[in-house]
Each structure stands twice: as C-alpha cells, then as structure tokens.
Tab-separated table of C-alpha atoms in Angstrom:
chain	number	residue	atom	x	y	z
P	33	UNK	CA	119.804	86.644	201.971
P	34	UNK	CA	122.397	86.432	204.593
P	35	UNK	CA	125.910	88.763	203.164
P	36	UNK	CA	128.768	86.867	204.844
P	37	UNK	CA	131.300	89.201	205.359
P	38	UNK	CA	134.889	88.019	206.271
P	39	UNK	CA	134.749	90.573	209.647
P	40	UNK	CA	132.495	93.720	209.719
P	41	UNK	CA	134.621	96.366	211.806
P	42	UNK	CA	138.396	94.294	210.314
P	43	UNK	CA	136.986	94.430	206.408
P	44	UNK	CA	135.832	98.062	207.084
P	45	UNK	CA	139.118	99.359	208.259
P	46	UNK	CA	141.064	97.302	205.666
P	47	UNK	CA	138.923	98.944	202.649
P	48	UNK	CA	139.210	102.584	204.318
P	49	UNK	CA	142.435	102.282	205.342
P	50	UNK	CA	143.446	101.457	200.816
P	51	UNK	CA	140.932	104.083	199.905
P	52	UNK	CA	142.670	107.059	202.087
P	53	UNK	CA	145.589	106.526	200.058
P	54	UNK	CA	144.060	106.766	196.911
P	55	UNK	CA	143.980	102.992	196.230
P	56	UNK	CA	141.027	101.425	193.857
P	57	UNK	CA	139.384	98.091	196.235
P	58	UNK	CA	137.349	95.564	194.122
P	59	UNK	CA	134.549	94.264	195.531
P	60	UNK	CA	133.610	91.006	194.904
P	61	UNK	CA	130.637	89.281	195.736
P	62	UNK	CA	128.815	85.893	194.858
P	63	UNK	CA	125.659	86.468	193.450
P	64	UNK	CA	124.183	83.471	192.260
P	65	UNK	CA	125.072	79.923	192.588
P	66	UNK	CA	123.883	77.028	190.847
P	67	UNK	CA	125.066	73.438	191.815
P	68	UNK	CA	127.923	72.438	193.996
P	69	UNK	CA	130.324	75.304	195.163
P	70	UNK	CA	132.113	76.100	197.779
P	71	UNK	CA	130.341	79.092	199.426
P	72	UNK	CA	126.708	80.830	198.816
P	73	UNK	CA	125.558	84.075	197.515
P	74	UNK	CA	126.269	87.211	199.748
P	75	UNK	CA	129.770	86.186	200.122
P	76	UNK	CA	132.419	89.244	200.035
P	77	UNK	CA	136.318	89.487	199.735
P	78	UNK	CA	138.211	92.280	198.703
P	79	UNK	CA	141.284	92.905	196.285
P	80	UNK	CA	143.197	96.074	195.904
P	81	UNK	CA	145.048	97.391	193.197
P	82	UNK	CA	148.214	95.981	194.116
P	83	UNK	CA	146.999	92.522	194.294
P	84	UNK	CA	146.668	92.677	198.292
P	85	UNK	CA	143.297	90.568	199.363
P	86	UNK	CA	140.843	90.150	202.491
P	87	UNK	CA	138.421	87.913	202.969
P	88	UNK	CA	137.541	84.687	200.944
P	89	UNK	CA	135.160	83.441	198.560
P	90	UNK	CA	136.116	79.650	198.694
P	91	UNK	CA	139.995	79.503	197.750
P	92	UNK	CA	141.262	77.876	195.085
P	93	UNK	CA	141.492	77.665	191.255
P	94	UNK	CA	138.087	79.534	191.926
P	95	UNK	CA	139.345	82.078	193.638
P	96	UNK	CA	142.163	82.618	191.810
P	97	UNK	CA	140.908	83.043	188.269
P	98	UNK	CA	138.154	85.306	189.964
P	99	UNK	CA	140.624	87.892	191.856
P	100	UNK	CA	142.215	88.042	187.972
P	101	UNK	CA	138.900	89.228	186.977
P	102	UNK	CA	138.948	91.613	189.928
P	103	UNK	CA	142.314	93.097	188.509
P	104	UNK	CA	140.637	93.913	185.220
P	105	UNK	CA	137.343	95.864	186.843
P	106	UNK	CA	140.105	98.076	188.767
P	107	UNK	CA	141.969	98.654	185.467
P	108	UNK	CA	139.222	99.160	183.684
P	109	UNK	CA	137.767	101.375	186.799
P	110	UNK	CA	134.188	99.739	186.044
P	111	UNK	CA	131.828	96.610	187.655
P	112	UNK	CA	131.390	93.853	185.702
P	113	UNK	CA	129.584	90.583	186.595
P	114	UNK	CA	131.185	86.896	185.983
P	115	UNK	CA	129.903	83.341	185.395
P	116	UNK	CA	132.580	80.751	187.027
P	117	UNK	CA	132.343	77.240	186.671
P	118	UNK	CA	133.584	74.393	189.234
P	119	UNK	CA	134.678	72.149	187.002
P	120	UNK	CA	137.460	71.983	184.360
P	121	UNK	CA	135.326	71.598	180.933
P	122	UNK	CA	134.710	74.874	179.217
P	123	UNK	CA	131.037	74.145	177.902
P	124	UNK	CA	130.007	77.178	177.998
P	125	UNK	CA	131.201	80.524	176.021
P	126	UNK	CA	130.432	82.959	179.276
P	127	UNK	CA	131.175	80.840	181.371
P	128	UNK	CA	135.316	80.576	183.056
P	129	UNK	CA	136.550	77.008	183.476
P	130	UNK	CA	138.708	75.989	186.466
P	131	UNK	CA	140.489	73.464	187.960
P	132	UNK	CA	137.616	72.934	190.660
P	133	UNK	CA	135.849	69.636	190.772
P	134	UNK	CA	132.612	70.771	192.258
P	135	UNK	CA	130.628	70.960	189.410
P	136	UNK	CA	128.287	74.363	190.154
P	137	UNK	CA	128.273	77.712	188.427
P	138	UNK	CA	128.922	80.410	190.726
P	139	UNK	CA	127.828	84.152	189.114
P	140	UNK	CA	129.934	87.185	191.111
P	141	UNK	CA	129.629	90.798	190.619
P	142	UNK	CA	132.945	92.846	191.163
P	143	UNK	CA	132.651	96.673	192.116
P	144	UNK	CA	135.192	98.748	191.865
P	145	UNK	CA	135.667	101.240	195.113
P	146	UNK	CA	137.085	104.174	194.167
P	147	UNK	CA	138.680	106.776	196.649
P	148	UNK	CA	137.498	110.521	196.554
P	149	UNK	CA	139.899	111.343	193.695
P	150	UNK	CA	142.274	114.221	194.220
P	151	UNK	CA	142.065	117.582	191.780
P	152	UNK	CA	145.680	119.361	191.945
P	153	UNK	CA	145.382	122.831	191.278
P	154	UNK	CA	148.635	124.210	190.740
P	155	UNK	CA	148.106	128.503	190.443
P	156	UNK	CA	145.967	130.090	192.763
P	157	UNK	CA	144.435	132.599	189.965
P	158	UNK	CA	141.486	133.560	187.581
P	159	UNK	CA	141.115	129.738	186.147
P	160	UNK	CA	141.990	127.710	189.510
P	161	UNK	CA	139.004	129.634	191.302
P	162	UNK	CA	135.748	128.291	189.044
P	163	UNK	CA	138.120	124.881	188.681
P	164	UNK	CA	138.015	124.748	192.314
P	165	UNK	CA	134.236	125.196	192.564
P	166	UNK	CA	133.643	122.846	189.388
P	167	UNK	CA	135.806	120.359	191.080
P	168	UNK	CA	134.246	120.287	194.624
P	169	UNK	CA	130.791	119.869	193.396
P	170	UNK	CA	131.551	116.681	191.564
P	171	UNK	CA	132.818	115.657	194.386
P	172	UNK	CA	137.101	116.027	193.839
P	173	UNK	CA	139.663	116.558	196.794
P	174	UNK	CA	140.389	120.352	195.687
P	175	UNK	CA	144.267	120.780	196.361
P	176	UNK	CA	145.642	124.103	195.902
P	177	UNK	CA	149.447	124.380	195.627
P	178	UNK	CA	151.149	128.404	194.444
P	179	UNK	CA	154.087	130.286	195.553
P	180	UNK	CA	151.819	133.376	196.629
P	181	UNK	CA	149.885	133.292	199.382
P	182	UNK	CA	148.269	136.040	199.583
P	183	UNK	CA	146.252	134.122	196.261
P	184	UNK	CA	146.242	130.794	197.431
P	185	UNK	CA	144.565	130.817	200.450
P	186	UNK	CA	141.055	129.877	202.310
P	187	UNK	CA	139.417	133.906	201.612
P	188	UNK	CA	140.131	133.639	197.867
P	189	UNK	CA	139.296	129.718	197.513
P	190	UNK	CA	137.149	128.672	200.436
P	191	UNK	CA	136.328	125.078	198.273
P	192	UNK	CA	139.933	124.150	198.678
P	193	UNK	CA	140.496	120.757	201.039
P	194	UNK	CA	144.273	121.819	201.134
P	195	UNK	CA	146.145	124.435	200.397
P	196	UNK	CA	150.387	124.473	199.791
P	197	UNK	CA	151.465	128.098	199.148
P	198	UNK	CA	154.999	129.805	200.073
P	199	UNK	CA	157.587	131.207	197.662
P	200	UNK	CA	159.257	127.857	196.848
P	201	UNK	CA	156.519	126.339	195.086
P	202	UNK	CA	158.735	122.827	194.759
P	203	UNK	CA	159.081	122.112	198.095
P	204	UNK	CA	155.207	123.042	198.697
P	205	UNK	CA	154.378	120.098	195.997
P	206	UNK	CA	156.866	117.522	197.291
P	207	UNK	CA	154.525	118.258	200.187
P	208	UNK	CA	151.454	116.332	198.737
P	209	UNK	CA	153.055	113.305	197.466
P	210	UNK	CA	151.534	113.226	193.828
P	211	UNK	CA	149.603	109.936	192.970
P	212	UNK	CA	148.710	107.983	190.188
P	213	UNK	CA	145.271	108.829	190.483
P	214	UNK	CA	145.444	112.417	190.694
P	215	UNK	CA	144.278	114.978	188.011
P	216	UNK	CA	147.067	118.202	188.087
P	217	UNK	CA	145.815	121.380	186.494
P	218	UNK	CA	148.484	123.675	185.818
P	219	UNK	CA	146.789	126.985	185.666
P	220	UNK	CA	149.754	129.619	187.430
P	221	UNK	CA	150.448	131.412	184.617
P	222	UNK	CA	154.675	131.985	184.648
P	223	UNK	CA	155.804	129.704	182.222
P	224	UNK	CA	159.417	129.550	183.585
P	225	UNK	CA	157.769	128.190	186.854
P	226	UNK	CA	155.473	125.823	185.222
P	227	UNK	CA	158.770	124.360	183.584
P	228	UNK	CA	160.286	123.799	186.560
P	229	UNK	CA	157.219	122.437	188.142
P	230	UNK	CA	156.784	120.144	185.019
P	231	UNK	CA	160.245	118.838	185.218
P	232	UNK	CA	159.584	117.786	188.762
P	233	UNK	CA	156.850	116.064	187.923
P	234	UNK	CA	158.444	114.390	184.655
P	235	UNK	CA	161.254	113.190	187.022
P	236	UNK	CA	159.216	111.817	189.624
P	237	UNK	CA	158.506	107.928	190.674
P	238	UNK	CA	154.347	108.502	190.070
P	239	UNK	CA	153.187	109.693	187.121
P	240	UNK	CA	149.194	111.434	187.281
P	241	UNK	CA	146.210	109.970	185.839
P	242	UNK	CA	146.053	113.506	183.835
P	243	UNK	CA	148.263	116.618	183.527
P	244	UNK	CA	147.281	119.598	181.643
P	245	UNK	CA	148.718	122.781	180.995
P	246	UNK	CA	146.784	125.868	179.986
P	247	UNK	CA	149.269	127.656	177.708
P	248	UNK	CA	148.919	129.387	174.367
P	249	UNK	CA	150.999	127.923	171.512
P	250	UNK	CA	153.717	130.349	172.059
P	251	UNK	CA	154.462	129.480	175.972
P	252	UNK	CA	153.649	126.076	175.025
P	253	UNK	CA	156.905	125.985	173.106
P	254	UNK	CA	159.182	127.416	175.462
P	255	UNK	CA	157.937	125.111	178.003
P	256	UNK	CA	158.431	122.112	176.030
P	257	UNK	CA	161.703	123.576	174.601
P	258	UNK	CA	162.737	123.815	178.529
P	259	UNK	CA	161.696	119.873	179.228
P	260	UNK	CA	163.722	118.799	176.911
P	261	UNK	CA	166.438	120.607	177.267
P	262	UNK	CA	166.369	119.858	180.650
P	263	UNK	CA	166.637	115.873	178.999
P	264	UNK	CA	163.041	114.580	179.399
P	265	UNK	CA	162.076	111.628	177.213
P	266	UNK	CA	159.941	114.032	174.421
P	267	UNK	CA	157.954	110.421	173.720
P	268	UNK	CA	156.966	110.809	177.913
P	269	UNK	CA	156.044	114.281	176.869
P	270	UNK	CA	153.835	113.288	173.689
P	271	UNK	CA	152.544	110.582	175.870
P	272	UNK	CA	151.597	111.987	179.279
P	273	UNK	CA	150.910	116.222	178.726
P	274	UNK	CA	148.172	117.320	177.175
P	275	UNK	CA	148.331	121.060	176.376
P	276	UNK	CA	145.898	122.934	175.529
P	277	UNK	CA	143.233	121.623	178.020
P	278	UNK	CA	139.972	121.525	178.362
P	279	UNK	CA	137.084	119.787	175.430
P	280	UNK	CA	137.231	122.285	172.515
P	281	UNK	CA	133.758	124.176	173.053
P	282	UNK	CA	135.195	127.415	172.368
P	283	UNK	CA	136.065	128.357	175.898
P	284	UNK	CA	137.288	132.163	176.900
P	285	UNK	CA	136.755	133.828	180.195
P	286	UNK	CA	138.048	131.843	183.257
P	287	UNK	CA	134.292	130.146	183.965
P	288	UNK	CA	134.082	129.063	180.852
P	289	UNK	CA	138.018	127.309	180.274
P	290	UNK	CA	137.246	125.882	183.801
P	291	UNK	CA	133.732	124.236	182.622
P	292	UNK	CA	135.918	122.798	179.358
P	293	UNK	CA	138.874	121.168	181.442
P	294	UNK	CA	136.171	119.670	184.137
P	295	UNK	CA	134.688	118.018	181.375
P	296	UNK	CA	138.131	117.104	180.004
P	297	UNK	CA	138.926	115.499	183.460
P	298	UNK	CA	135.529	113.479	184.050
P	299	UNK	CA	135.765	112.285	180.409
P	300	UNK	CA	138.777	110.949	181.416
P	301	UNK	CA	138.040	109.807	184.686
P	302	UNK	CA	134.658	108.058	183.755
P	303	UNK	CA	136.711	106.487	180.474
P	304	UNK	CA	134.270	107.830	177.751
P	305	UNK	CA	134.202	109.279	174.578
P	306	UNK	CA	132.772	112.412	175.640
P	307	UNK	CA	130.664	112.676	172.501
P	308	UNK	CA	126.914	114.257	172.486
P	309	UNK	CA	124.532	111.740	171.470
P	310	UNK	CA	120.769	113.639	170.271
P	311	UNK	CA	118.661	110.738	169.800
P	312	UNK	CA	115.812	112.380	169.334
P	313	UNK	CA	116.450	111.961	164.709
P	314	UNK	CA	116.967	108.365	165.845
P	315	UNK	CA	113.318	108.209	167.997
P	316	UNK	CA	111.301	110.813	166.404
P	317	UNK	CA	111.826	108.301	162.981
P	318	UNK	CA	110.798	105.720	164.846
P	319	UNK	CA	107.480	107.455	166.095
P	320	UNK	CA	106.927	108.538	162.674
P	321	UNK	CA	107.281	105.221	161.577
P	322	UNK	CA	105.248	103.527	163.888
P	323	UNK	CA	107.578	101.497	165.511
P	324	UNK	CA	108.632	103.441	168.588
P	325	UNK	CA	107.634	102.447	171.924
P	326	UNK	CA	106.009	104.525	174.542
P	327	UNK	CA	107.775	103.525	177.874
P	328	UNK	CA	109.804	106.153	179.959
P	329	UNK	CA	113.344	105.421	180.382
C-alpha cells in the first residue's frame, strides 16, 4: 500500500519542530475506504494541539469533522480509530455523517505523538537522586533546578538532561519556561523556599500537568498557610497540588518515596486507575470449571 504523505522532509520538520516544544501532534491516517471518497488508504495529515494542521486528507465537511476527532485523541492523549461517511444520512450508529456527497465510508486511525515529556525536579537531595534515575529510565527529560550547586550538579546526578542551580532559585526556574505538560516534583526540603517557588508557579501563565509536594502534614500547613496569604485562589490550590505524593504503598527511605511518586506520575500520565488487577481468582475458576481456554496472551 502506497502511504501518501503530504512532503517527507516538510511533514518531518513540521511534526519535530511541535514536538521540541512539548506539543501533542495527531496523526491521522486513512485506513480503509469503502465506496466513493476523496483520497485512499495511506493518506496522512497532521493536527497539533492548538488546532494548527499539515497535510490533507481530502478537505471538506470530511476533513473537518475528522480533525475534531483528532482534537479529542490529543485530549484524551490516546489513538482511537473512526468510521466517516460521505454522505449526509446517519445510517449507521459508528459511523459520522457529513455534509459530503460521495457516498463511501472512509475508516482513519488517529495517533497521538507525544513529545519526550519533561520531569522537573526541583531539590537536588536524597529523593530527587532515585527520582532522577526512575525518571530517565522511563524515558522523562530529567530537569534539575536547586539553589545549591554543589548538590545539583552532573557528579551527584549524572541522569539529569539539565541542570538550573545558583542561589536564586526563581530566576534559575524562570529559566526553563514551565509547560503544560510537565510533571514538577518538589522535593528541596525548606519549606519557606518551596512557598516561594509554589507561588511562582501559582502565578504563572502555564499551569503543569502535575505538581507535587513532598511535605509532612505539619510543613504542609505552613506552606499552604503562605499561598494563601500570599492571595492564591485556595480552590486553584485544592484543584492543582497534590501533597503528599507518591501512590500510598507505604513508602520510607528516599528509593522507596521515589518508586511511589514515579508511579504517581505515569498513572497520571498514561490516564489510569492505577489499580492491581490479580486475575488469576477470575481464571483459575474458570479452569476449575472447565470453561477456561488454553491460548497464551
């Protein structure tokens, strides 16, 4: 099957150009067509999450209802496949009407491209190291951001992509631009510092994907007592800080908090429930009843 893409070395730049900046890029791509449509299986556009597009899959009422469609995968951060018909009639449940007058079914499959998402570390100490680690093996951009470098450098934290360290923290995270896709960790440890750090954020234009704190329930208070004090919105606080962090798998040394918040983060980031599921009650009845089937999956 021939993939028609709208320009091989133009589309490539235009994707990689959206991802280095942190931007989700739906791919979509017409799988199957049945009847009269305007173009064939293999085609390709592209829409990013600010509605910009490249490429074509046949214009239109088509087009349109399909780059809506697109919209929802990147909000929803997951693929999903789509049945589109060329005419207006909706005869079919699965199956989205448009104002096309061609009369096929065209089947797409949208991907969702995600950029190598970014892991803010801010505190250089016992928790950031093992977060650091945690975070480059599953493939994070480790950024480390402290006010001390003789912690927050490349000796103490050699899986670090970036590191911001000098004795005004502030300015070091104006530095990396926070994003709406990033995941901040703040594991530094002075809680006057993490107030001020946390009002910066609070009073930024981007707001993170996730923020957590690691704070006992006595610093916890005097940090939130400082927020809004300092007038933050306390429903911005309810909504956006989670404090403590990490699952609740009754974490204690450093290794341990940093395994709980990883698995905080990708719960988050893969947009599950992040419950265990044994099935083996479930297949072992089954078995025992007689009705459980032998193939491997």
């Amino acid at each position: 099957m021939a993939i028609e893409y709208p320009s091989d070395p133009a589309f490539m730049r235009w994707v990689l150009e959206r991802l280095e900046k942190g931007k989700l890029v739906a791919m979509i791509e017409i799988t199957k067509k049945a009847g009269s449509a305007p173009r064939g299986p293999g085609t390709k556009m592209f829409v990013d999450e600010d509605g910009n597009t490249f490429g074509t899959i046949g214009g239109g009422d088509f087009e349109r209802k399909v780059i809506e469609e697109a919209k929802k995968a990147i909000e929803a951060r997951k693929p999903m496949e789509r049945k589109v018909a060329m005419f207006r009639e909706n005869l079919y449940e699965d199956v989205i009407a448009t104002e096309q007058l061609c009369g096929g079914v065209v089947t797409v499959f949208i991907d969702v491209l995600k950029p190598l998402q970014r892991l803010v570390l801010i505190g250089a100490g016992h928790v950031a190291r093992p977060l650091a680690k945690l975070g480059k093996m599953l493939n994070y951009r480790v950024i480390v951001v402290d006010n001390f470098p003789q912690y927050a450098n490349k000796d103490k934290i050699p899986e670090a992509d970036e590191i911001y360290a000098s004795s005004d923290i502030i300015s070091e995270l104006d530095k990396i631009k926070l994003d709406k896709n990033d995941f901040v960790v703040i594991v530094h440890g002075d809680g006057a510092l993490e107030a001020e750090v946390l009002k910066k954020i609070f009073r930024g234009n981007v707001f993170p994907r996730y923020l957590g704190l690691l704070a006992g329930g006595g610093k916890l208070a005097y940090i939130l007592k400082a927020l809004l004090e300092s007038g933050i919105d306390p429903n911005v606080i309810r909504n956006k800080l989670i404090s403590p962090i990490g699952l609740s798998v009754g974490s204690e040394t450093p290794e341990e908090i940093a395994i709980a918040v990883m698995a905080e983060i990708l719960k988050i980031d893969r947009g599950t429930q992040g419950v265990h599921e044994n099935r083996v009650p479930e297949i072992l009845d089954q078995l025992l009843k007689g009705g459980g089937k032998d193939e491997q999956k």
